[in-house]
Amino acid sequence: MTASFEYRAILSKIEDLVSDEDRQRLNFLLGDDPSQILSENSPIDYQANGNQRTVSIEGVLPRDNEEDKIGHTALMFDKSDRCTPTESKTSTSSSVFVHNKKQVDANQSYWSNRIWKKSLNIYHRILISIIVLLGVISLPLVIVQTWKHIERSSQLKQAAKFINAAQQYYINVQYTKALENYDKALAIQTKIFAEFHPDLAARYENIGSVYFDMGHHSRALENYHKALDILQRTLPSTHPNLASLYSNIGLVYSRMGDRSTALQNYDNALQIQQKVLPPTHPDLAKTYNNIGSVYSHIREHSRALENYDKALEILERTLPSTHPNIATCYNNIGTVHSDMGEYSRALESYEKALAIYRKTLPPTHLKLAKGYNNIASVYFNRGEHARALEKYKKVLEIQQKVLSPMHPDLASTYNNMGAVYSAMGQYTRALETHKKALAIRQKTLPSTHPDLGTTYNSIGIVYSAIGQYTRALENYHKALKIRQKALSPTHSALGGTYTNLGMAYSDMGDHSRALKNYKKALEIQRKALPPTHPNLAKSYNDIASVYSNMGEHPRALENYKKAFEVLLETLPRVHPNLATAYNNIGVVYYVMGEYPRALENYNRALEIQLQVFSWNHPAISTTYNNIALVYFAMGDRPRSLENYDKVLEILQKALPGIHPKFATTYNNIGLVYSDMGHHSRALENYHKALDILQRTVPSTHPNLASLYSNIGLVYSQMGEYPRALENNNKTLEIQQKMLPSTHPDLAKTYNNIGSIYSYMLEHSRALENYDKALEILQRTLPSTHPNIATCYTNIADVYFNMGEHSKALENYNQTLAIQKQTLPPTHPSLAKIYFKIGLTFTRLSEYSKALEYYEKAVQTNRTVL
């Protein structure tokens, strides 16, 4: 029997109980004659209990049908499909969570259309008749209250419409419109419902979900806590909806980087579920999954795997083997293995997930895209960039078919592809792809969303790589501003931004700012990461590079070795980062004059790079450049030029023509030609380098200082001393502005200026500058460093030319003592110093000693004489 028939039957019974006078009053006020209403029905046996006068209001009032309620679906638990380490869907973390979307069925509303037909009129006749019959209140007041009830129902119907509209906007990622409609619904329901009505909790939770997806985590928490306050007052402490809400709150804290509070809320959810659910219930699996995700983020890999395994065990016992949730669990397990550097195991788990998706889903399903995305991330981390790019293109192909052109997932994929292009040295494509991501996120996300910070950071990396440091800093500062507002103070993404700022300042020669930012990054990482995490190794590397540039080589070597120890524990032996570590250690040994150790480390780096990179990768060019420098320092000019030619060949294929790395290579080639006495070729290469640097770096950049110094040296060799002095003074001016007073580069410049004054026979000025150089070198370098030996030789030469032969001999002997400890016995430099000592003894008329040293010179290297 339909509700309409039931109401008419009840009304018929009540009409028998109402007096004729009241019946007439009802007809006058409500309009219809009951006999006319009842005549519309099919025959009903409504007189069976006609004489029964006991009436129950509870029995007469209609019960809400299930279809008449606003559909608040049970709160779902979060799934944690993992994304690329380059970028997660909404943060720099590698986890992508599917947040609770409170779906409202469009077919469900608080008042269905049928109650606005005659059955509603009958319902109100029943209600009013009972109230009049029992003599509760006067009939006019009853009518007023009835119309208020009708108005209330109309308002709730409007609220339901706003809720349904909000849900559609939410699904379509139109968050502002979703919020607008949820707020309208909440405004209506707040006026109608009691302060702690459960429907208000549902609205606050809806609003919280929208703010979460917009990246407004504090507002999301504010609304979730309002919902929690209501549910804690109105539901038992073990109600499943409370568990769901704790889970959502945990997700927000996790996204904010507050892992401990996230874990606390997930544990609250777990405690409820363990009390009210069977041990194999799927909701328990989801909570174990969320707890595993937190442990994964804080790098407690064993606990993460423990919880993911619990989730997987439940799912495998309760779901078919090809269920998507099992695939999700495999994805998460794969991510932990990837974070541990166990790339083979990670790939195995990711491929299991992908196999499930392929069996159960259509070829354009977004889950397939996520599967390809995760596999691409492993290839990226292994340095297999071509394979990574291939998988990302599959991701993009699927997303372009099923998503709108402005969907945030497309932005994530563009950002990841940009990172691969950048790693491959294809900077133009990288920048183009990152800007596609930025265009999407600027249109779909609020200005403080963490994903916008990720994109600005990525664009800054590319600009830094192509030498446009001002643009790089501009984007890094945009990223920093967003991340400081959206993330916790110890969030890894915040540390990454400080690292990138430090790198840009370092490239610009601003060492103090570089060190300040690198140390901020290290401080964050020490709090958030285990001591063997690869990001710590990177920070040690960065700090070491600054110390090296500042001339503090022992500190540089100390930090490089810390980085190397971390990497050896976490990476395979052919990983690109190990090659970088070998290169960095080689640089310090080179600067310290330990050339065999430098060459040993450079060759190890090159061996790895040739296995993991294509031939024209810029990283390989860097290693060839370093090897060339060592051969040059060891006096092997042909091998040095051979390696520089390889560098130039790679750069011409990989970089734009005005990149600073070209300037470095031209400068180095100029050095070799200068040392070989080919002055015109040397100046030609130096001026190519100068043209590039003047267009790409600030006027106080250290590389400009070095270049002016090198140009000055050639002019000095050509006998054009005024030009030589002019260029060296330009060098000194830059260095005095940018370097500490004891920096070795200042010593080199004082030495060069001293040489020019020596050639110009201005001996006092020459000695003044040589003494400044020696004082710096003795304070910053080991006592047997070759540069100290060179400085002693130069001072001795001035004293010799001044006729102060005893002082000359004293300084020559200092040189000889150092060279005997550091050079092979047949090295040409030893022959030169033997000859100079012999010549000095000749001037002192000590001919036997002079002859002794001349013979040593001849025996060492006959070509010296």
Coordinates of C-alpha atoms in Angstrom, one line a residue, residues 219 245 336-337 340 380 433 528 592 812:
R219 CA 40.8 25.9 6.9
L245 CA 36.7 11.7 10.4
V336 CA 58.8 2.2 0.1
H337 CA 61.3 0.0 -1.7
M340 CA 65.0 2.6 0.2
F380 CA 64.0 8.2 -13.3
T433 CA 56.8 21.5 -20.2
A528 CA 62.9 15.1 9.3
M592 CA 94.9 20.7 -2.9
Y812 CA 114.8 29.0 -3.6

